[in-house]
CSV table of C-alpha atoms and ligand atoms in Angstrom, one decimal:
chain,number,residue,atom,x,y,z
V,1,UNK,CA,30.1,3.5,-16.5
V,2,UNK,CA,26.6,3.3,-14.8
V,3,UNK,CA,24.4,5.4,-16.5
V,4,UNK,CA,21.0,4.3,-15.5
V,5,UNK,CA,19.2,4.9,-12.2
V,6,UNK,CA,16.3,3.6,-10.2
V,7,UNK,CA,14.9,5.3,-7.5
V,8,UNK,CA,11.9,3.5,-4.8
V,9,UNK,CA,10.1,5.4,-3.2
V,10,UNK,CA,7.7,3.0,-0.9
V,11,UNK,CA,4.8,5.1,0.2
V,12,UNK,CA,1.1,4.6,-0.6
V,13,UNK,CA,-2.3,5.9,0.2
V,14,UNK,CA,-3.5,2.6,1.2
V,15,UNK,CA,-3.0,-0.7,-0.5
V,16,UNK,CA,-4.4,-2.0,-3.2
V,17,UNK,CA,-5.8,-6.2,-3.2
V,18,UNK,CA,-3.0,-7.3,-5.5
V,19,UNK,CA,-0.1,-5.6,-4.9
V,20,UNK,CA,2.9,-7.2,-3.1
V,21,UNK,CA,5.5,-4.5,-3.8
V,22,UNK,CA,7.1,-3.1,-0.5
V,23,UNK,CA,4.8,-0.2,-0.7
V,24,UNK,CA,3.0,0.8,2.7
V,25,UNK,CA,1.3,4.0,4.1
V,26,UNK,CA,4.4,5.0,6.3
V,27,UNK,CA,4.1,8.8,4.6
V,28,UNK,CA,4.9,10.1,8.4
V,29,UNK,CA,8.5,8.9,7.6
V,30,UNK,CA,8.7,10.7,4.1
V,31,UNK,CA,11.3,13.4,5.6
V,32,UNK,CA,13.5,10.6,7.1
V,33,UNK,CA,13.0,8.5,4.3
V,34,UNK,CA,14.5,11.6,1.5
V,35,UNK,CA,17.6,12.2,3.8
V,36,UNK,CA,18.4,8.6,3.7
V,37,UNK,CA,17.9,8.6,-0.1
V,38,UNK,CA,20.0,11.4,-1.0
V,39,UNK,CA,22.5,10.2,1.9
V,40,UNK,CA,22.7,6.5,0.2
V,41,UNK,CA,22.8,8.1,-3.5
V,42,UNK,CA,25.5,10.4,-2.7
V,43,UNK,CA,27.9,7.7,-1.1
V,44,UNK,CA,27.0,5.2,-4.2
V,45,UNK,CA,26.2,7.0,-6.9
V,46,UNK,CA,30.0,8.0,-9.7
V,47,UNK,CA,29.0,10.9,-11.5
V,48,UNK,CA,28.5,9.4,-14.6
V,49,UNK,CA,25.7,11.6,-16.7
V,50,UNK,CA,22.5,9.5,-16.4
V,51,UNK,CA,20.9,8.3,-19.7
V,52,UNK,CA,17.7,7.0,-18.0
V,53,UNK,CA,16.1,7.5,-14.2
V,54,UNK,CA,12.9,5.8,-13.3
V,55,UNK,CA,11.2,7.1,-9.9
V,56,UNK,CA,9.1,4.1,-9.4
V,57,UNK,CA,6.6,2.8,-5.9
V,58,UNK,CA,4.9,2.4,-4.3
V,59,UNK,CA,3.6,6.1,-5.4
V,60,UNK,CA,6.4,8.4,-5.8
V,61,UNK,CA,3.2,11.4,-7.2
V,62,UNK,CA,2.6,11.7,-3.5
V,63,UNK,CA,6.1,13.5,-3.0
V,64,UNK,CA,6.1,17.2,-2.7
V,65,UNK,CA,7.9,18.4,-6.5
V,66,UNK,CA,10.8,20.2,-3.9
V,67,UNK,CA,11.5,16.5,-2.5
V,68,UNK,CA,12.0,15.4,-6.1
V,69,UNK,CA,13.8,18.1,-7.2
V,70,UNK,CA,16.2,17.0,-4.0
V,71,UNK,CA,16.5,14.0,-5.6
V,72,UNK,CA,17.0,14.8,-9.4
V,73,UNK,CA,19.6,17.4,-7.9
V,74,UNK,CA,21.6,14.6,-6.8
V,75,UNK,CA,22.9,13.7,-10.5
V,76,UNK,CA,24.3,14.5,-13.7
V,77,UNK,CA,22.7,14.0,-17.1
V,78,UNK,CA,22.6,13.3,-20.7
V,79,UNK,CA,21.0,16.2,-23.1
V,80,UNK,CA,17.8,13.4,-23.8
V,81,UNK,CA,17.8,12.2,-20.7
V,82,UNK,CA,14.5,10.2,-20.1
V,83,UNK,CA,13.7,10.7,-16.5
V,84,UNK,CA,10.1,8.6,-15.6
V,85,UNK,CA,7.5,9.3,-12.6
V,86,UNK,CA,5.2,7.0,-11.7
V,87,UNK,CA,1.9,8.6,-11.1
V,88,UNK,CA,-1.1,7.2,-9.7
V,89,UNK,CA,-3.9,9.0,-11.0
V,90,UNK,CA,-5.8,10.8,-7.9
V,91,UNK,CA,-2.4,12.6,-6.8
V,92,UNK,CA,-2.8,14.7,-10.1
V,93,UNK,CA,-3.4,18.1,-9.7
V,94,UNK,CA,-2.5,21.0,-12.2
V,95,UNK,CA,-0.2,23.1,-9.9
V,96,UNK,CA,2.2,20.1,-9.0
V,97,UNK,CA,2.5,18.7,-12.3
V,98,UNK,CA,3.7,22.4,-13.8
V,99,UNK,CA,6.4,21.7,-11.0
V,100,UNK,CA,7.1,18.7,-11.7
V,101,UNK,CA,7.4,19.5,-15.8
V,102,UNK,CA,9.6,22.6,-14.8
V,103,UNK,CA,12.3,20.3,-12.8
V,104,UNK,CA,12.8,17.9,-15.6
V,105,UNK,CA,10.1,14.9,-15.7
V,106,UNK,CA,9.9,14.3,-18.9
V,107,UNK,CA,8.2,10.7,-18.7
V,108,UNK,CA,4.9,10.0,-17.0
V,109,UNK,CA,4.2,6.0,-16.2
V,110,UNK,CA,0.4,6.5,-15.5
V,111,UNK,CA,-1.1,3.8,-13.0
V,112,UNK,CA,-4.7,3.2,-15.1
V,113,UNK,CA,-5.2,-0.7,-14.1
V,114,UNK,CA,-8.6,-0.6,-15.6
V,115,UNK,CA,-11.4,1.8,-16.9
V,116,UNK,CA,-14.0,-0.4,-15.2
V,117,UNK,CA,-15.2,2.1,-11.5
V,118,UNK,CA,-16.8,-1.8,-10.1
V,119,UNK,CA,-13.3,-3.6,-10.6
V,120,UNK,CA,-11.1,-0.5,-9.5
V,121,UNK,CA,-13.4,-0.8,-6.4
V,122,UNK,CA,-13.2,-4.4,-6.5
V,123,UNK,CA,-9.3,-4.4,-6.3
V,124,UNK,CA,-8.9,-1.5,-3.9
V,125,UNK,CA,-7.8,1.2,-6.2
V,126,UNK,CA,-8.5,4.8,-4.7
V,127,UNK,CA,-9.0,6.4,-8.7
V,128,UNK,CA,-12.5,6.5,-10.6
V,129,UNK,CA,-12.6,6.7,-14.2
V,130,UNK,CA,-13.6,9.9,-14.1
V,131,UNK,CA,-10.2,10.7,-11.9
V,132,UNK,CA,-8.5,8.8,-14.7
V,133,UNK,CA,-9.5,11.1,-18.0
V,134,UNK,CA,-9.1,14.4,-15.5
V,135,UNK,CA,-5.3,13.2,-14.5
V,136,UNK,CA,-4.6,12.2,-17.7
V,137,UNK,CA,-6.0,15.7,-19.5
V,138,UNK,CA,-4.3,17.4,-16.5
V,139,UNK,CA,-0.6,16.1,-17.8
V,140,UNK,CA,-1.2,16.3,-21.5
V,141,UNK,CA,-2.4,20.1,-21.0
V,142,UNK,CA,0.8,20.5,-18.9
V,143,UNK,CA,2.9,19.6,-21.4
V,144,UNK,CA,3.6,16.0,-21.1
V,145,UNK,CA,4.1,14.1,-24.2
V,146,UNK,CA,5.5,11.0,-23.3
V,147,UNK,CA,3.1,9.1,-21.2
V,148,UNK,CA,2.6,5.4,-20.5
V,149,UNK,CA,-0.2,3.9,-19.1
V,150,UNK,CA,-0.3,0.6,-16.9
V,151,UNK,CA,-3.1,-1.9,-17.4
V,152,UNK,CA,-4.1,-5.4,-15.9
V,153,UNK,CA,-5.6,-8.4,-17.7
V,154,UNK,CA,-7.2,-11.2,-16.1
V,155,UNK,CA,-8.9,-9.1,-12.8
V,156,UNK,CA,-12.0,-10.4,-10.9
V,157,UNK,CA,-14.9,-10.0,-13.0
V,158,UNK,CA,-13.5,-9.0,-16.1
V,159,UNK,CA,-14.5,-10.2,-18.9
V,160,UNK,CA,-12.9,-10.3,-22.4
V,161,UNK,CA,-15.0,-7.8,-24.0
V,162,UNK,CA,-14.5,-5.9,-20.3
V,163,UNK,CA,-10.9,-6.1,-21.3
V,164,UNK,CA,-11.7,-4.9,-24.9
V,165,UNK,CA,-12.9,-1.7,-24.1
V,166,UNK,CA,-10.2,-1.0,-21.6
V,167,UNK,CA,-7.5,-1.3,-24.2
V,168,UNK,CA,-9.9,1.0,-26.9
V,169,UNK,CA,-10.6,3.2,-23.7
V,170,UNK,CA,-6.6,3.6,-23.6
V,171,UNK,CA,-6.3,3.7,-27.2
V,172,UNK,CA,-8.2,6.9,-27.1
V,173,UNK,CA,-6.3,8.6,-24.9
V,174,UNK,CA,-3.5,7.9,-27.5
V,175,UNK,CA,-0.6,7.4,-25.1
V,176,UNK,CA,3.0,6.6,-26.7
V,177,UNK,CA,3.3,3.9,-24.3
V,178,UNK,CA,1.5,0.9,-22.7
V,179,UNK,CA,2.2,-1.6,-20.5
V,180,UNK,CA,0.0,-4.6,-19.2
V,181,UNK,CA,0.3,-7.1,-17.3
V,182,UNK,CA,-1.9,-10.3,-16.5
V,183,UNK,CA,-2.6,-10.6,-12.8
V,184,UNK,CA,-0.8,-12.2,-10.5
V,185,UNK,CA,-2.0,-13.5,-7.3
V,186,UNK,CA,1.2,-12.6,-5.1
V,187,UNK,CA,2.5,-14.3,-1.5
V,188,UNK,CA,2.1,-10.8,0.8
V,189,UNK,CA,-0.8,-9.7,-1.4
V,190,UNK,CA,-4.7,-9.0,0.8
V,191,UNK,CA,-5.9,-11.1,-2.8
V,192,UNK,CA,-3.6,-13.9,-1.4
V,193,UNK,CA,-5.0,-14.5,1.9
V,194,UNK,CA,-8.4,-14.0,0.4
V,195,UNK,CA,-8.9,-15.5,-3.3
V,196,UNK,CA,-11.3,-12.9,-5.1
V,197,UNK,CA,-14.4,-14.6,-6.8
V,198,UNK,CA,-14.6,-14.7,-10.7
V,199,UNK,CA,-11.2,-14.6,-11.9
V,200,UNK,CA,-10.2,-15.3,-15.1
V,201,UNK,CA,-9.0,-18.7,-15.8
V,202,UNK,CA,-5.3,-19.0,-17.6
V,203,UNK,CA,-6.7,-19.3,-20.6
V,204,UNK,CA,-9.1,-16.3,-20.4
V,205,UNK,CA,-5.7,-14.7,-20.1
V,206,UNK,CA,-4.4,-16.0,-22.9
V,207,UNK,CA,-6.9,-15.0,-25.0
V,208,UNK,CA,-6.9,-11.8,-23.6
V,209,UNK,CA,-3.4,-11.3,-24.4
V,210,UNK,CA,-3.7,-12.4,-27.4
V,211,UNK,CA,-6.5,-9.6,-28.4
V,212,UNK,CA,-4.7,-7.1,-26.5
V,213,UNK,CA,-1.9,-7.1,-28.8
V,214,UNK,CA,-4.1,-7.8,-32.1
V,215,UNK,CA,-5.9,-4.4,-31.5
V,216,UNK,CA,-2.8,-2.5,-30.1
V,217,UNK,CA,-1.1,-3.5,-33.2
V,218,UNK,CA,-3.8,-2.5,-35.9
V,219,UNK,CA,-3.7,1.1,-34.0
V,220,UNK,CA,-0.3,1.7,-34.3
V,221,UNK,CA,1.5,0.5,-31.6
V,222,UNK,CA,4.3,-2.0,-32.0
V,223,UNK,CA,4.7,-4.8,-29.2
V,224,UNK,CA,8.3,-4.8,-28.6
V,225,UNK,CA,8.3,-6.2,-25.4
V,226,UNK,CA,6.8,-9.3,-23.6
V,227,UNK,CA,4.4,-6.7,-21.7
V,228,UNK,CA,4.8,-3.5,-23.4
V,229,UNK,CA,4.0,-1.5,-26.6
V,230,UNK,CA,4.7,1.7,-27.8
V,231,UNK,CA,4.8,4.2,-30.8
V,232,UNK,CA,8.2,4.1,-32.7
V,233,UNK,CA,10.7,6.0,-30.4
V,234,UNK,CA,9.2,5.9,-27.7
V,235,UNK,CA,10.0,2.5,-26.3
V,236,UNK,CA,11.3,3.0,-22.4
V,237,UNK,CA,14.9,3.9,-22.6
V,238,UNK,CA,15.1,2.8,-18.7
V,239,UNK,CA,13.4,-0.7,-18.8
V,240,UNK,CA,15.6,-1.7,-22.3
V,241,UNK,CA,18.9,-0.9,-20.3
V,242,UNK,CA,17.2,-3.8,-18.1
V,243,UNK,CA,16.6,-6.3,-21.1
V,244,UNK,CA,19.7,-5.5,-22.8
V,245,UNK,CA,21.8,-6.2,-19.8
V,246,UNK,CA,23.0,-2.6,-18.5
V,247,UNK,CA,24.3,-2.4,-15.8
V,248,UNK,CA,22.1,0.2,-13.5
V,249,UNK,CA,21.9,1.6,-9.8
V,250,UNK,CA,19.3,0.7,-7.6
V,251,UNK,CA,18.5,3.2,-4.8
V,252,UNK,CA,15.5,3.1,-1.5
V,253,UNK,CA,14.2,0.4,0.1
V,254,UNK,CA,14.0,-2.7,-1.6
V,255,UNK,CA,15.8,-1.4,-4.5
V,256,UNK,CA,17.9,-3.8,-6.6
V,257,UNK,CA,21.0,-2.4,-8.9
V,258,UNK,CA,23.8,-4.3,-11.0
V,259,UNK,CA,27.4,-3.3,-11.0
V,260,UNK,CA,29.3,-5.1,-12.8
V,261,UNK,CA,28.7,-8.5,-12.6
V,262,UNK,CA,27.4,-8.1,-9.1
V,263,UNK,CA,23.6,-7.8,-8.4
V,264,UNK,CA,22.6,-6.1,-5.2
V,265,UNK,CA,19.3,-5.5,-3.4
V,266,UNK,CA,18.6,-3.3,-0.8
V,267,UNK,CA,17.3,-3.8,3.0
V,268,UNK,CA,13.7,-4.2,2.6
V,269,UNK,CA,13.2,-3.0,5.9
V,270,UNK,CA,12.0,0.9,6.4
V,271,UNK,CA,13.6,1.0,9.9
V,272,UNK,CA,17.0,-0.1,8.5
V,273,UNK,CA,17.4,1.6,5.9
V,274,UNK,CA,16.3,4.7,7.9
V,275,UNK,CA,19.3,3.7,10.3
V,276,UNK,CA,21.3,2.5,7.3
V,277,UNK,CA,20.8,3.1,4.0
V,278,UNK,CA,23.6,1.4,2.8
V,279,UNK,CA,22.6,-1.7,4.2
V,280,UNK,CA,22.0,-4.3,1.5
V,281,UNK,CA,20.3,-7.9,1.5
V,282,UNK,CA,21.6,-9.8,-1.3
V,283,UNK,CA,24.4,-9.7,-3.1
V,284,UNK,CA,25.6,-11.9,-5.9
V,285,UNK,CA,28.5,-11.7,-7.9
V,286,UNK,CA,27.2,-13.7,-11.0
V,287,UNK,CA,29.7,-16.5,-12.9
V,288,UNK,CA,30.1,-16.1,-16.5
V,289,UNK,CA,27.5,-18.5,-17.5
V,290,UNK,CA,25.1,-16.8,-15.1
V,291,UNK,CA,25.5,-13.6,-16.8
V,292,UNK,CA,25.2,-15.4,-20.2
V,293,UNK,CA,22.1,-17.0,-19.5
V,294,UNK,CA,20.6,-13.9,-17.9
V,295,UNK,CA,21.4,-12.1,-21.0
V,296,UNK,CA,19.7,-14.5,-23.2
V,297,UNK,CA,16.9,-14.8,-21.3
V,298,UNK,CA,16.3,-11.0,-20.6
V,299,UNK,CA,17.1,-10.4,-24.7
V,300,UNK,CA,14.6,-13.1,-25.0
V,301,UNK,CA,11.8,-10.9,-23.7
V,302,UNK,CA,12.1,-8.4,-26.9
V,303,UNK,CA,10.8,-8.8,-29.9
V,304,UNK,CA,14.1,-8.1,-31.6
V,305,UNK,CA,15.5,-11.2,-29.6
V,306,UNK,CA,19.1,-11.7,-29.1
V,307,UNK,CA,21.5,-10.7,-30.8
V,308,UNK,CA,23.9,-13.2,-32.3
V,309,UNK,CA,26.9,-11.8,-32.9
V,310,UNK,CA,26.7,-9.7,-29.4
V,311,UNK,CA,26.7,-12.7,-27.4
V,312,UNK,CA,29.0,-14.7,-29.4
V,313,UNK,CA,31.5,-11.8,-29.3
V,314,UNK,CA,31.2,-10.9,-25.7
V,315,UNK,CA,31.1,-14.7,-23.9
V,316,UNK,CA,33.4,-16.5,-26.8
V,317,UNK,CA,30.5,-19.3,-27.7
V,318,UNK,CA,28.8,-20.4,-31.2
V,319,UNK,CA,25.7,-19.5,-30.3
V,320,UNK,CA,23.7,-22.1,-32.6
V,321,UNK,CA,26.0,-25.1,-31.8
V,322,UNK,CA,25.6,-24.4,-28.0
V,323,UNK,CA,21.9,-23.8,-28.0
V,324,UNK,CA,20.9,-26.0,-31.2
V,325,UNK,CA,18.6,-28.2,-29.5
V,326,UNK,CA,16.4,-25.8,-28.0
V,327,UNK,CA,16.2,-23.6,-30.9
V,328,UNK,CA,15.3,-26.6,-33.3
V,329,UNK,CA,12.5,-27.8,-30.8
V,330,UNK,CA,10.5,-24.1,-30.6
V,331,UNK,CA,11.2,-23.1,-34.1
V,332,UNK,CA,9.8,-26.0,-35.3
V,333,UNK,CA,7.1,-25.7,-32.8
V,334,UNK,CA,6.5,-22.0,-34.4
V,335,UNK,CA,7.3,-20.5,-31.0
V,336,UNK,CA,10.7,-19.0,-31.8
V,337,UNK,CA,12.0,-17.1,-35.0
V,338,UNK,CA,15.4,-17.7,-36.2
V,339,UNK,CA,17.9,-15.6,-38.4
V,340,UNK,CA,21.7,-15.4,-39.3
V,341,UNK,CA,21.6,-12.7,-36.8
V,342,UNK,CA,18.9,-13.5,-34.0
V,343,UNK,CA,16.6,-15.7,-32.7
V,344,UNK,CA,13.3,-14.1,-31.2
V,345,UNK,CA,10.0,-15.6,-29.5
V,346,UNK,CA,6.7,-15.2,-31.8
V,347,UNK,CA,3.6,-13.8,-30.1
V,348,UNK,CA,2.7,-17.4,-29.4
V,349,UNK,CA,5.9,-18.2,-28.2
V,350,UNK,CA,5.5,-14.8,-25.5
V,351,UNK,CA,2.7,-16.5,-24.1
V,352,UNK,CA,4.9,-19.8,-22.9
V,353,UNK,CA,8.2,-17.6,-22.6
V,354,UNK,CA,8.6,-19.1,-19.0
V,355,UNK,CA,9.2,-21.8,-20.2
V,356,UNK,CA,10.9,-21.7,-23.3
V,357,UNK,CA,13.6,-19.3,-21.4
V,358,UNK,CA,13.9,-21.9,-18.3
V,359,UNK,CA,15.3,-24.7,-21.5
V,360,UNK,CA,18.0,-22.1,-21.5
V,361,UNK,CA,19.2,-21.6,-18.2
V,362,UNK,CA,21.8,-25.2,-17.2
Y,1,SAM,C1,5.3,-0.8,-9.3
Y,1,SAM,S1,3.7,-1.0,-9.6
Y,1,SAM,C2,3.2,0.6,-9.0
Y,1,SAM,C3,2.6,1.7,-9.8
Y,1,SAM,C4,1.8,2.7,-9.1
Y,1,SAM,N1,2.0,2.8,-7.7
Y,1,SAM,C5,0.3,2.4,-9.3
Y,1,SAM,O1,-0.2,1.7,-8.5
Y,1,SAM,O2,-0.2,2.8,-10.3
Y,1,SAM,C6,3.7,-1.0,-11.3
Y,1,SAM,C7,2.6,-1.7,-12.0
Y,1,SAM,O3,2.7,-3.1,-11.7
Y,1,SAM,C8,1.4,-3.7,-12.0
Y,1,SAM,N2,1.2,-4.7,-10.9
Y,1,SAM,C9,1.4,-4.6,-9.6
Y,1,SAM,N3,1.1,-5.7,-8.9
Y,1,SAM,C10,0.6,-6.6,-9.9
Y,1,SAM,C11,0.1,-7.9,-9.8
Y,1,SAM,N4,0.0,-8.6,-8.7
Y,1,SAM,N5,-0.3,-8.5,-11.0
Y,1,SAM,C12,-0.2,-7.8,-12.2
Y,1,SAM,N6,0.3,-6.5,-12.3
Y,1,SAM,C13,0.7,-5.9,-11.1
Y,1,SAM,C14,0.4,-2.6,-12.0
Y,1,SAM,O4,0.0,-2.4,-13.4
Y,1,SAM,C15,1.2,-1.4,-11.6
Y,1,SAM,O5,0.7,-0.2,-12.2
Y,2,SF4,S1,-0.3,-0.9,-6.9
Y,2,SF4,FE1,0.7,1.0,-6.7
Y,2,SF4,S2,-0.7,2.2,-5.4
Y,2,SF4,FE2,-1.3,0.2,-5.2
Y,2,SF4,S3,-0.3,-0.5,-3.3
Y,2,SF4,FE3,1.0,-1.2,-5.1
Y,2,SF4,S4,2.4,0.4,-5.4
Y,2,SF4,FE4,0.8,1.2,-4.0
């Protein structure tokens, strides 16, 4: 049973300096680009009811609300179901979100980046500061009550006290969810071909981070993933069936789904998948000790951690015996916790969770 869905939609205003997603301005194909959708969900997708849906981009709020009701049309769900829309902010306006509330969305994933109008010029954003409180006042007023907000650490010219009154600009919007990430310069990216001045050093980051979940946590919010924090409940239904292993369908260009024990991505090529929308680019059937370690290592990204007697049960292994030596080295180390029931990275421990999760892969 499949019961979580995610949807790309790849088109963009323009693009911004950091972002290598396979997002482009190719809005001219959006009507080709829905028929191919619907074409490849309806020949893929097995009626299950959905527990989660994410419509992620590229900038899915640039969609008319009919072409998303096409595509919410396409599947059955759960009473709760959490269905997500990424928005970025200057496609709000009041009239499309009461649409867009009165089809279904019921989660918003808000595209902030940064409060700061110099750096969101700086890293090619289209949104102000001012269009940020507008968009966000526009959706609360609608009626959304579950809104995340995106935010990155660790842009040209920001500073840590910058970054400290982003995260108490965000805190006053009180959203149930955040999400940040530190910036990555990315192969495909305009910021890789042409290194921005200023950037933080890694251990600007670090300390960054660090702050970031000090004050997120003293206001309420719990960090419960690597890169995420929310209020209690309202952790992202669609992004745990990811770290708890679900499987999940992937749909649009450049999508990737699991089924199984088979992991699939999509064409990333618009004119394929206009031809063919079933046409896929990878596909890996993944051993039993490849699904093991994935499962560890996505687990590991939660606070909760993995759970013991889950893995144990379901790949027939003594968890403790088979992993003793790495859990002795970064518990003593005070980068992992251990229980009788699970082990878990510490906050220090999330900031080297490359590596501690590469000790566990054979
Ligand atoms: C799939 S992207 C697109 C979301 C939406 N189109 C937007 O721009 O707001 C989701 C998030 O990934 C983050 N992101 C994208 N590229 C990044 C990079 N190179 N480094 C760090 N974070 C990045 C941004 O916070 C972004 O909001
Ligand atoms: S960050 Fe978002 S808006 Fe900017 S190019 Fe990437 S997907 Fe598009």
């Amino acid at each position: 049973m499949i019961e979580h869905a995610y949807i790309h939609i790849p088109f963009c205003i323009r693009k911004c300096n950091y972002c290598a997603f396979i997002s482009g301005v190719e809005i001219s194909n959006k009507d080709d680009y829905i028929k191919s959708l619907i074409f490849e969900i309806k020949s893929k997708y097995k009626g299950d009811k959905l527990k989660t849906l994410y419509i992620g981009g590229g900038t899915p709020s640039l969609l008319e609300p009919s072409d998303i009701n096409k595509i919410l049309n396409c599947f059955n769900y759960d009473e709760n179901s959490e269905i997500t829309l990424e928005v970025n902010p200057e496609t709000v306006n009041k009239s499309k979100f009461i649409e867009l509330y009165k089809i279904g969305i019921n989660r918003i994933s808000l595209g902030i980046q940064t409060f700061n109008n110099d750096i969101l010029k700086q890293i090619g954003r289209k949104h102000s500061r001012e269009n940020i409180l507008s968009s966000y006042n526009i959706l609360r007023s609608t009626g959304f009550d579950n809104i995340s907000i995106d935010l990155i650490y660790g842009l040209p010219n920001q500073t840590l006290n910058n970054f400290i009154s982003d995260i108490n600009q965000a805190i006053e919007l009180k959203p149930q969810h955040i999400s940040t990430y530190g910036l990555k310069i990315e192969e495909g990216s305009y910021f890789y071909d042409n290194l921005p001045e200023n950037l933080p050093d890694e251990d600007m980051q670090a300390q960054m981070y660090i702050k970031l979940s000090e004050i997120l946590k003293n206001n309420g919010y719990k960090h419960y993933e690597i890169s995420n924090f929310a209020h209690k409940g309202y952790e992202s239904r669609h992004n745990l069936s990811y770290w708890l292993n679900k499987n999940y369908y992937g749909f649009g260009l450049n999508a990737s789904g699991y089924e199984g024990n088979m992991r699939y991505k999509n064409t990333s090529n618009l004119n394929e998948y206009l031809k063919n929308p079933l046409l896929t680019e990878e596909n890996n059937i993944l051993t039993n000790t490849e699904t093991l370690e994935n499962e560890i290592f996505l687990a590991l990204r939660l606070s909760q951690g993995v759970n013991i007697k889950n893995i144990e049960q379901k790949y027939g292994i003594i968890f403790k015996d088979k992993y003793k030596k790495i859990i002795d080295k970064y518990t003593k180390l005070n980068l992992m916790k251990a229980d009788e029931n699970s082990i878990s990275l510490t906050e220090q421990g999330f900031l080297l969770s490359n590596e501690i999760m590469s000790d566990f892969m054979e």
